[in-house]
């Protein structure tokens, strides 16, 4: 777009904007019921007009040839002009012109709904931001040289892209290495850790080196300080692509829920080319941030990187600190397995630095990686001389700063005193850092405090960690008599104990409200702990642990009776659970319609965040999220009529509403299940209440997540008559609605309907423990669902045709899927990654099964053959030929020595697993046999056409029967129990495929839905 055509295009948009604003003025006068929508519309058009008028001024000037950014606006101007012309046509009275002439402007009717205006405003805002950004860049560019201008343009364009496209990606606040909340955390001093940092730098430069560097070390050895320092160094060299610093007890920094979304957001800022791939993922699945870690990694990171246009290879560093502080061991394992796939990414060369303690889950995760994937370095095994030298440099620097700031004698501290501190510290940098913070505290004499620390030189009975923290805490009660000391110690345990065990940090204001004491008291208790806690000046910012080792020092079970400040972790959790419940049930706690919403149908997205923050302050949100966690950790049980039971009977619906308001409704099912495990008896009243609460929450989960107040209307109204929740909260049903027809008496057998597939479901299977359901669909995917919550754990993608069969391995570690593309794929259940593809059949594959020992996979095909595959290698051991028609079903005997196959030739064949030879052909059926399974003792086969007795000799090999064979079976449109019809399935529930686990039935439907039914044979 040259200057003249650019000016003309801009002028065209300016002209039509003026006409639209004129029309809007007419509407604003005539229409009273859409004032806010009209005003919003006017503001956005005005913004565009103002930006383009300034751009036109630049384009009309003598410097138009230097305006490279506005030169890129051609397409945006054309698109904007087209949209504005369409809007003008909608706004122009048109057919109502005669009416307007006759009755005046009062005859006008605003043509857009509020939702349409929302969409229009969003579109116009995008154009406005692009034009304003171009204006800003080129105005600045006139004062900068060409290179500076291009750099600024790129950075600002990246920022706009991130704002427009990544607002949908929630991130873990404070997880970045340079976050504001951690900006005062230490970096390595100059001339310290030189060799180590050099080694990491060399690893990062080596394009042929191992993609992962694992820096491991015990608590306090300086891992996080090193991670921050090298992250800063890489950032200064424009090599740092992303960072995530885990921190236990820091909300989403303490788990993996926002790990990959945060990494993806960072990557886009460093690699702008990723934006198209991430935008594509968000458009395809706006809820991707709530999906399984594997899906997040593949859709937001792996695929966008692989789909980037080929260019010069980019070297990008990702720094992940304190992986051991991620709360779920399973997530740690999944993260490591997914990161190991970084080696396959081109043209971007990812280098990933991971720091952690050498905990077992992490050691196992790295051990499972293939050779050449990572190199490691053990911090506490670095030569002692090197560590001593670095700690000495650190102490000399910090103590010199204190000496100068406090005007202490020039010789302080002496060389001997520094040497003692070095000896006390090695190999723990956390000792040196904590001691310096303690000595530097403005509230006391540094010389006196140094003497206190040095007293522990001769204390051989205490550990390194004790020497770090005992001098600080011992000073708290030095001048107290015994009575006061006990009182202060109790207060210390209540407040500080609470802080170190909290799942997410709270501010001084929130702590005061939570513990029901004054803010002044909280601040006084914390005043002497600045060397171990991060205590902001603002009372509204969170109080944080400076290092996790302080928590270890206070609650380590082995220190009971040895450490005077030791805290019983279980008792602390019990106190916190009690405080949570007190707060939730207080007058300022839970209540119906907490945010005073005027409309019972108000959507969650329509509620201003500030409104939620006012009515649900941080301490109340904390109590909502974590009261059950603290109760569980306290090892308490729930009994009929106890405070927990009474709380649930009064506040359960209020709690659901609050969880919806704060965006945590999806956690409710997990919490209810944890509470069920705490019920003292399955036959108790509270157990029945919780069971009904689970059914209630599962059934109405979708509306609860989107419209908080519907828990009192839709959920209660449509719950069954006998629902305990409905009866308990009957007085909360609004008076504006009355159900004249009768609702069901009780919950039906449908536990939940699982939605997500875009094609019909052709196969379903339960995991051996019943915790997962796998569904195979015509949309070429397999989905893994959590049986309890109904949430999708993972989506397995890779097949090129519809999927006809799915099975779990007996140990639950693998999933096998068979497809129309003539392949079988094996997937890891934990990560959802494909570990092998089994190729060889010439027709579509109809069935798949694992041997009892997990060593073999059998596949049955339309090509009339079976194949036996080795699970570990993926190689074909044997091809079983003999059927004259397609093979529809396959099963292993309990001892794994036989394989049974059923075919369209109306026969069942038995094959020897070891040799692949056919032992016998079972004939006599007159129709297609589509299902086959061995009895637990291996003496008969169960098929869809009845039982077949085998009369086999007892097996010489005994296999444990972990899996309980269900007496339930699906035959035609019936659920049968011990071959007797039990439950007829209505047309809307008639299935395409089924799976049974004990008393739970899974049905796959043509609609793409999956239904789970629970049967209670003991009640029949």
Tab-separated table of C-alpha atoms in Angstrom, residues 317 506 671 963 975:
chain	number	residue	atom	x	y	z
A	317	UNK	CA	15.646	-22.152	26.162
A	506	UNK	CA	-2.944	-15.082	52.013
A	671	UNK	CA	-14.100	-32.775	46.664
A	963	UNK	CA	-10.707	-58.622	37.397
A	975	UNK	CA	-29.330	-55.353	30.016
